[in-house]
Structures are given as C-alpha cells and as structure tokens.
XYZ file of C-alpha atoms in Angstrom:
363
model
C -23.247 -106.768 -58.787
C -20.450 -107.045 -56.232
C -17.986 -109.832 -56.828
C -17.324 -110.360 -53.059
C -19.095 -113.366 -51.471
C -17.830 -112.181 -48.042
C -18.921 -108.522 -47.609
C -22.673 -107.863 -47.562
C -24.205 -105.845 -50.436
C -25.839 -103.419 -48.109
C -27.303 -101.106 -50.830
C -29.274 -103.954 -52.437
C -30.313 -105.366 -49.051
C -31.881 -102.131 -47.782
C -34.732 -102.148 -50.288
C -35.955 -105.503 -49.020
C -35.393 -104.631 -45.324
C -37.886 -101.840 -45.848
C -40.713 -104.186 -46.925
C -43.828 -104.382 -44.807
C -43.916 -107.567 -42.632
C -47.717 -107.659 -42.503
C -47.681 -107.691 -38.666
C -45.327 -110.554 -38.443
C -42.271 -110.261 -35.980
C -38.926 -112.083 -36.686
C -37.323 -113.570 -33.673
C -33.644 -114.523 -34.000
C -33.043 -117.374 -31.464
C -29.316 -117.276 -30.289
C -27.552 -119.969 -28.456
C -24.038 -121.112 -27.416
C -22.702 -124.274 -29.321
C -20.381 -127.009 -28.207
C -17.315 -125.040 -29.596
C -17.753 -121.941 -27.357
C -19.287 -120.001 -30.289
C -22.693 -118.625 -31.116
C -25.349 -119.970 -33.478
C -28.800 -118.575 -34.531
C -31.887 -119.110 -36.601
C -35.086 -117.207 -37.199
C -38.632 -117.880 -36.196
C -41.693 -115.989 -37.465
C -44.065 -114.791 -34.777
C -47.623 -113.633 -35.408
C -47.067 -110.351 -33.518
C -45.048 -108.518 -31.061
C -44.027 -109.930 -27.634
C -43.080 -107.959 -24.407
C -41.242 -110.765 -22.635
C -39.211 -113.863 -23.333
C -41.781 -115.827 -21.338
C -44.240 -115.398 -24.116
C -41.965 -117.261 -26.557
C -42.204 -120.906 -27.488
C -39.469 -123.446 -27.073
C -37.787 -124.481 -30.305
C -35.152 -127.051 -31.372
C -32.209 -127.652 -33.461
C -29.768 -130.214 -34.762
C -27.325 -130.716 -31.962
C -25.241 -133.034 -33.989
C -24.303 -130.150 -36.291
C -23.324 -127.932 -33.468
C -21.155 -130.365 -31.431
C -23.789 -130.711 -28.833
C -25.573 -134.106 -29.422
C -24.831 -137.499 -31.323
C -26.357 -137.925 -34.713
C -28.731 -140.684 -33.529
C -30.328 -138.467 -30.921
C -29.633 -135.060 -32.171
C -32.662 -132.795 -31.102
C -31.581 -130.163 -28.644
C -34.246 -127.702 -27.316
C -33.966 -124.034 -27.104
C -35.577 -122.253 -24.122
C -35.778 -118.506 -24.307
C -34.189 -116.595 -21.245
C -33.764 -113.028 -22.413
C -35.070 -110.681 -24.949
C -33.222 -107.783 -26.920
C -34.231 -105.353 -29.642
C -32.904 -106.448 -33.045
C -30.584 -103.797 -34.438
C -30.300 -105.472 -37.904
C -33.909 -105.779 -38.694
C -35.422 -103.022 -36.399
C -39.217 -102.484 -35.695
C -40.685 -105.038 -33.393
C -38.208 -107.765 -34.325
C -36.146 -109.275 -31.604
C -33.027 -111.258 -30.481
C -33.737 -114.114 -28.134
C -30.871 -115.526 -25.865
C -31.647 -119.280 -25.265
C -30.499 -122.012 -23.060
C -29.952 -125.457 -24.541
C -31.812 -128.452 -23.058
C -31.645 -132.161 -23.899
C -34.634 -134.345 -24.709
C -34.924 -135.837 -21.210
C -35.387 -132.453 -19.531
C -31.804 -131.916 -18.451
C -29.471 -129.083 -19.269
C -27.258 -129.696 -22.270
C -23.608 -130.421 -21.218
C -22.560 -127.062 -22.744
C -25.414 -125.165 -20.943
C -23.271 -123.359 -18.358
C -25.940 -120.754 -17.850
C -28.161 -123.088 -15.908
C -25.582 -123.602 -13.070
C -24.726 -120.009 -13.093
C -28.347 -119.031 -12.686
C -28.670 -121.332 -9.702
C -25.704 -119.678 -8.060
C -26.978 -116.101 -8.698
C -30.466 -117.068 -7.214
C -28.813 -118.751 -4.239
C -26.854 -115.577 -3.438
C -29.268 -112.921 -4.648
C -29.252 -111.224 -1.246
C -25.597 -110.243 -1.901
C -26.725 -108.185 -4.887
C -23.625 -109.190 -7.068
C -22.623 -106.630 -9.570
C -20.343 -107.679 -12.477
C -18.631 -105.761 -15.227
C -16.670 -107.555 -17.887
C -14.021 -106.110 -20.186
C -14.098 -108.085 -23.507
C -10.920 -107.778 -25.482
C -10.726 -109.204 -29.115
C -8.635 -109.025 -32.198
C -9.774 -108.195 -35.771
C -8.331 -110.522 -38.498
C -8.257 -110.495 -42.278
C -9.619 -113.363 -44.208
C -6.193 -114.989 -44.195
C -6.046 -114.954 -40.427
C -3.441 -112.178 -39.938
C -4.460 -109.113 -37.859
C -6.270 -106.515 -39.844
C -4.225 -103.747 -41.109
C -0.930 -105.529 -40.380
C 1.593 -105.820 -43.320
C 0.983 -109.192 -45.020
C 3.331 -111.608 -43.464
C 5.028 -108.754 -41.470
C 4.616 -106.830 -38.320
C 3.715 -103.211 -37.509
C 5.904 -100.955 -35.247
C 6.342 -102.252 -31.680
C 3.505 -101.659 -29.076
C 3.304 -98.143 -27.583
C 1.170 -95.863 -29.745
C -1.863 -98.128 -30.208
C -3.571 -98.242 -26.719
C -6.511 -95.779 -26.842
C -4.804 -94.578 -30.096
C -6.138 -92.084 -32.577
C -5.101 -91.743 -36.212
C -4.173 -93.763 -39.334
C -1.549 -96.499 -38.708
C -2.516 -96.477 -34.966
C -6.040 -97.907 -34.990
C -7.723 -100.261 -37.619
C -11.412 -100.797 -38.295
C -12.900 -98.290 -36.070
C -16.067 -98.516 -38.269
C -16.785 -101.970 -36.815
C -16.233 -100.746 -33.344
C -18.582 -97.883 -33.731
C -21.149 -99.987 -35.381
C -21.047 -102.540 -32.655
C -21.321 -99.849 -29.900
C -24.491 -98.474 -31.439
C -25.993 -101.864 -32.060
C -25.475 -102.888 -28.405
C -27.148 -99.668 -27.247
C -30.049 -100.252 -29.439
C -30.432 -103.866 -28.476
C -30.707 -102.825 -24.765
C -27.152 -104.190 -23.764
C -25.512 -102.170 -20.927
C -22.313 -101.582 -22.861
C -20.350 -98.970 -20.830
C -17.493 -98.218 -23.117
C -14.957 -99.149 -25.773
C -11.279 -98.462 -26.519
C -8.448 -99.483 -28.755
C -6.047 -101.998 -27.031
C -2.203 -102.267 -26.564
C -1.792 -104.433 -29.719
C -2.852 -102.975 -33.027
C -6.111 -104.426 -34.470
C -7.121 -105.355 -30.977
C -10.046 -103.648 -29.270
C -12.100 -103.871 -26.080
C -15.570 -103.269 -25.049
C -17.104 -103.349 -21.576
C -20.447 -104.539 -20.427
C -21.831 -103.803 -16.995
C -22.307 -103.180 -14.297
C -25.116 -105.875 -14.415
C -26.667 -107.803 -11.587
C -26.435 -111.521 -11.385
C -27.189 -113.602 -14.488
C -27.840 -110.529 -16.710
C -24.182 -110.043 -17.309
C -23.580 -113.343 -18.928
C -26.678 -112.978 -21.049
C -25.672 -109.492 -22.207
C -22.027 -110.350 -22.884
C -22.946 -113.437 -25.018
C -25.417 -111.361 -27.018
C -22.687 -108.588 -27.455
C -20.465 -111.230 -28.813
C -23.167 -112.397 -31.238
C -23.677 -108.741 -32.414
C -19.807 -108.336 -33.011
C -19.729 -111.490 -35.090
C -22.809 -110.343 -37.074
C -21.477 -106.814 -37.754
C -18.063 -108.134 -38.732
C -19.754 -110.180 -41.398
C -20.794 -106.988 -43.271
C -17.280 -105.847 -43.346
C -15.565 -109.191 -44.395
C -13.594 -109.143 -41.181
C -13.032 -112.095 -38.798
C -13.276 -111.840 -35.018
C -11.098 -113.881 -32.667
C -11.289 -114.080 -28.957
C -8.026 -116.191 -28.738
C -6.042 -115.194 -25.639
C -2.659 -114.989 -27.499
C -3.530 -114.484 -31.225
C 0.101 -113.374 -32.091
C 3.032 -114.968 -30.248
C 6.008 -112.942 -29.144
C 6.165 -109.446 -27.756
C 2.500 -108.683 -28.205
C -0.164 -108.341 -25.530
C -2.733 -111.097 -25.316
C -6.429 -110.632 -24.980
C -8.397 -111.084 -21.634
C -11.813 -110.829 -20.121
C -11.044 -108.843 -16.950
C -13.917 -109.354 -14.506
C -14.964 -106.682 -12.087
C -16.844 -107.937 -9.033
C -18.686 -106.170 -6.230
C -21.193 -107.431 -3.631
C -23.394 -105.320 -1.437
C -21.051 -105.853 1.568
C -18.130 -104.652 -0.547
C -19.981 -101.492 -1.526
C -20.718 -100.502 2.023
C -18.668 -98.314 4.301
C -15.672 -100.560 5.317
C -16.324 -102.860 2.420
C -12.581 -103.360 2.078
C -12.779 -106.030 4.650
C -15.139 -108.030 2.413
C -12.885 -107.514 -0.531
C -9.791 -108.741 1.484
C -11.788 -111.722 2.660
C -12.670 -112.596 -0.907
C -8.901 -112.461 -1.732
C -8.314 -115.311 0.707
C -11.004 -117.379 -0.678
C -9.949 -116.811 -4.238
C -6.356 -117.774 -3.376
C -7.480 -121.112 -2.121
C -9.422 -121.871 -5.211
C -6.984 -120.558 -7.746
C -6.581 -123.757 -9.678
C -10.413 -124.305 -9.899
C -10.916 -120.759 -11.235
C -8.160 -121.076 -13.827
C -9.739 -124.350 -15.039
C -12.728 -122.402 -16.246
C -10.983 -119.125 -17.269
C -10.578 -120.016 -20.905
C -8.714 -122.325 -23.431
C -5.096 -121.468 -24.262
C -4.776 -118.998 -21.324
C -1.277 -120.387 -20.364
C 0.151 -118.712 -23.468
C -1.256 -115.347 -22.253
C -0.674 -115.591 -18.458
C 3.163 -115.680 -18.446
C 3.791 -112.862 -15.949
C 4.578 -110.464 -18.867
C 2.536 -108.047 -20.851
C 0.265 -106.944 -18.017
C -0.491 -110.469 -16.700
C 0.284 -112.472 -13.568
C 1.826 -115.974 -13.770
C -0.762 -118.721 -14.069
C 1.252 -120.746 -11.474
C 0.605 -118.457 -8.451
C -2.051 -116.102 -7.028
C -1.398 -112.724 -5.909
C -3.231 -109.417 -5.525
C -2.383 -105.750 -4.987
C -3.602 -102.164 -5.400
C -3.392 -100.743 -8.925
C -1.196 -103.657 -10.012
C -1.895 -104.807 -13.537
C 0.688 -107.560 -13.102
C -1.291 -109.230 -10.382
C -3.963 -111.977 -10.574
C -6.494 -109.458 -8.810
C -6.179 -105.706 -9.048
C -7.967 -103.513 -6.501
C -8.350 -100.073 -8.000
C -6.505 -97.362 -6.246
C -9.673 -95.240 -5.778
C -11.366 -98.279 -4.101
C -8.576 -98.648 -1.759
C -8.489 -94.987 -0.910
C -12.372 -95.033 -0.204
C -12.157 -98.340 1.660
C -14.922 -99.990 -0.424
C -16.014 -100.760 -3.980
C -14.913 -103.674 -6.129
C -12.003 -105.740 -7.384
C -10.838 -106.901 -10.837
C -9.933 -110.437 -11.584
C -7.468 -110.174 -14.432
C -6.984 -113.991 -15.047
C -9.774 -114.817 -17.230
C -8.922 -115.181 -20.996
C -10.924 -113.425 -23.703
C -12.477 -116.632 -24.838
C -13.765 -117.793 -21.458
C -17.432 -118.112 -20.854
C -18.961 -115.313 -18.704
C -21.431 -117.796 -17.096
C -18.574 -119.925 -15.937
C -16.513 -116.991 -14.643
C -19.425 -115.266 -12.785
C -20.980 -118.555 -11.477
C -17.609 -119.697 -10.087
C -16.959 -116.272 -8.634
C -20.258 -116.340 -6.707
C -19.659 -119.803 -5.475
C -16.121 -118.836 -4.140
C -16.725 -115.396 -2.501
C -20.152 -116.375 -1.137
C -19.127 -119.645 0.598
C -17.016 -120.800 3.386
C -13.769 -122.179 1.992
C -11.869 -124.752 3.854
C -8.379 -125.887 2.481
C -8.832 -126.141 -1.243
C -12.555 -126.844 -1.325
C -15.892 -125.503 -0.172
C -17.515 -126.344 3.113
C-alpha cells in the first residue's frame, strides 16, 4: 500500500473502474464557486443521455462554497453543457452547470448568465474566441515544480517551447490533460511550455459564442483533476513568482464575421477605438492580482494605458502580422490575467465591440 495520501494509487483503482455499472451512468456536475475555483459532485443516472437538456437540476450547500449564507444555503445547479468523462469512460459524462438561487435569479457568481445574454444578442456577428490559458505547476510546498528548494533555476531563455531535462517539468501532466480534453470533446488547439520553467499553456478555440467559456472552464476542471493524480498543485496566479520572471496570462483572441471579411481590418481598427474608451472597465474584470503582472515588462503592457500594434507583444492588443498583411482576421487582447473568468472576458468583449461607445460608456 502506498504511503502517500496525495498521489492516486492508480493500479489499485483500475480494477474497480472496470466493474460493470449495470446500465447506470455517472454524471459529474461541475460548477464555479465563489472563489473563482471549480467544484463537482456525482449523480447516478438510470441510463445514457444525449443532451444536457435531459438532465435534472440539482442543488448543493452554497454556504460551503462561498456562494450563499448558512441560513439560506441551497444553490441550484442547472446543466448547460455536456462532455464525455475521460476519467470514468463509457457513457459517463461531465456536466457544466450554472448556479441559481432559490428565488429563480442567477447566483451572484454566475457570470455565465450575462455572458450568454450578450452572445445571444449579438449572434448575428458570429463571434469566434480562442483563449490561451497559462498556468504554473507547483509542488506541495507551493514552490514551482522542479525548481531547487528555496532557490531558483537558471534565468529565462531556454524554457519557452523547451525540450529536454532541466528545461521542462511535468510534461506527463500536460500530455494527459491534452488527451483528456480531446476525449471530452473540448476544442483544445495546442499546448506549449512557457517562458518561466514549470509554466505551461494550453489553447482552447476557436469556439463560437458561449461555448468558449464552457469549454475553458471544463478544461480547467480536467487540469485540476489530472494534477491530483500526480500530487502536483495548479495555480492560475498571474504573477506566481516575483522578480525577473514572466507572469501568466489568458490572452484572448477575438474575431467577428465582419473582421473575417475582405477589408475586415477596418472593423478591427474600429474595435480598437471602442476598447480604448473602455480600458478601465475591461481591466476591472480581467483578473485578480493583474497589476503585479501588467508592469510593461515581461511581454506585457502597462495597466495604466491602452495601446495596440502589429506583432507587438508589449501592447495591450496585438494584431498578428499575418492578419495585418491580409487586411482581415482577428486580434489578441493580451491584458487578461490567467485567473480571469472567460465568461466575464468574452461577455465584456462582445458588449464593447458590438455597441456604440460614447465617451467612456455605452450608448
């Protein structure tokens, strides 16, 4: 018997995972808590389902998740998206849920509801999003995985997209997560090692409308679950290590039908003007602790001002050189921190680029 109480004993578990479920299906209901994290619990279904619309509402103790007071603690889970379960396999499923209060209103941490309304209101624009999720692997003591205890590795330089011992750490987790996302049906489009050692990135998208937020949150859930099996901690902190080390972002790539047409650069440039006028409002929902990351150094812009440029990774917004050459395509908002909520980012983005902006507000 393994001594560890942290790392899963996979060999022992497998013989139970193979047992016949007698036609039952296990549905893992996943939701976002009041601390910007994920929670889940399992419901037994009588048989397979093809749509989230077939699933019942459920509830949980919101007072234990920072989402409700103890004297009125029931919060309700409404299924909104369905994914294959890479941990249990078979007909078992993962269920993304919205959180609702007893009076039929969205829970105050249910940012998906407003985002979905924005996407529905502007569905004619066919918005595509692709988010680049950076994260850092930590040991149990909270220090980056693979770093000398209480010390530092060699300076940044050889780690970005690195290959080889001492250049990358915990590739097993990255590969496992990649395969799990594909199995689940998440549109994960790539992975790479990042500039700081023990830091990685995966990309989700392009996805249209609300699907991006659903898929990114489920991808985060999968990453947490897989890291459990390795005894490794995941942090989405935007500046996990102070000093001359890169932070972690959630770069957001945005494109509408108008931007993808011939001459779409005009629509992109129009969006830049709107985004500049609402810079403060966007920063407010772009993640906690982002000021430590957005210093104007380490491939970031200053939080205090808005700017954009072609192929400029030190700008608030980067327009890829290929898009500038073709005169159409998409832009990359480099301001969001790695711990930002994708529903808030994409919802705010649609509100801004799809509306008439006057002064610092919306008409």
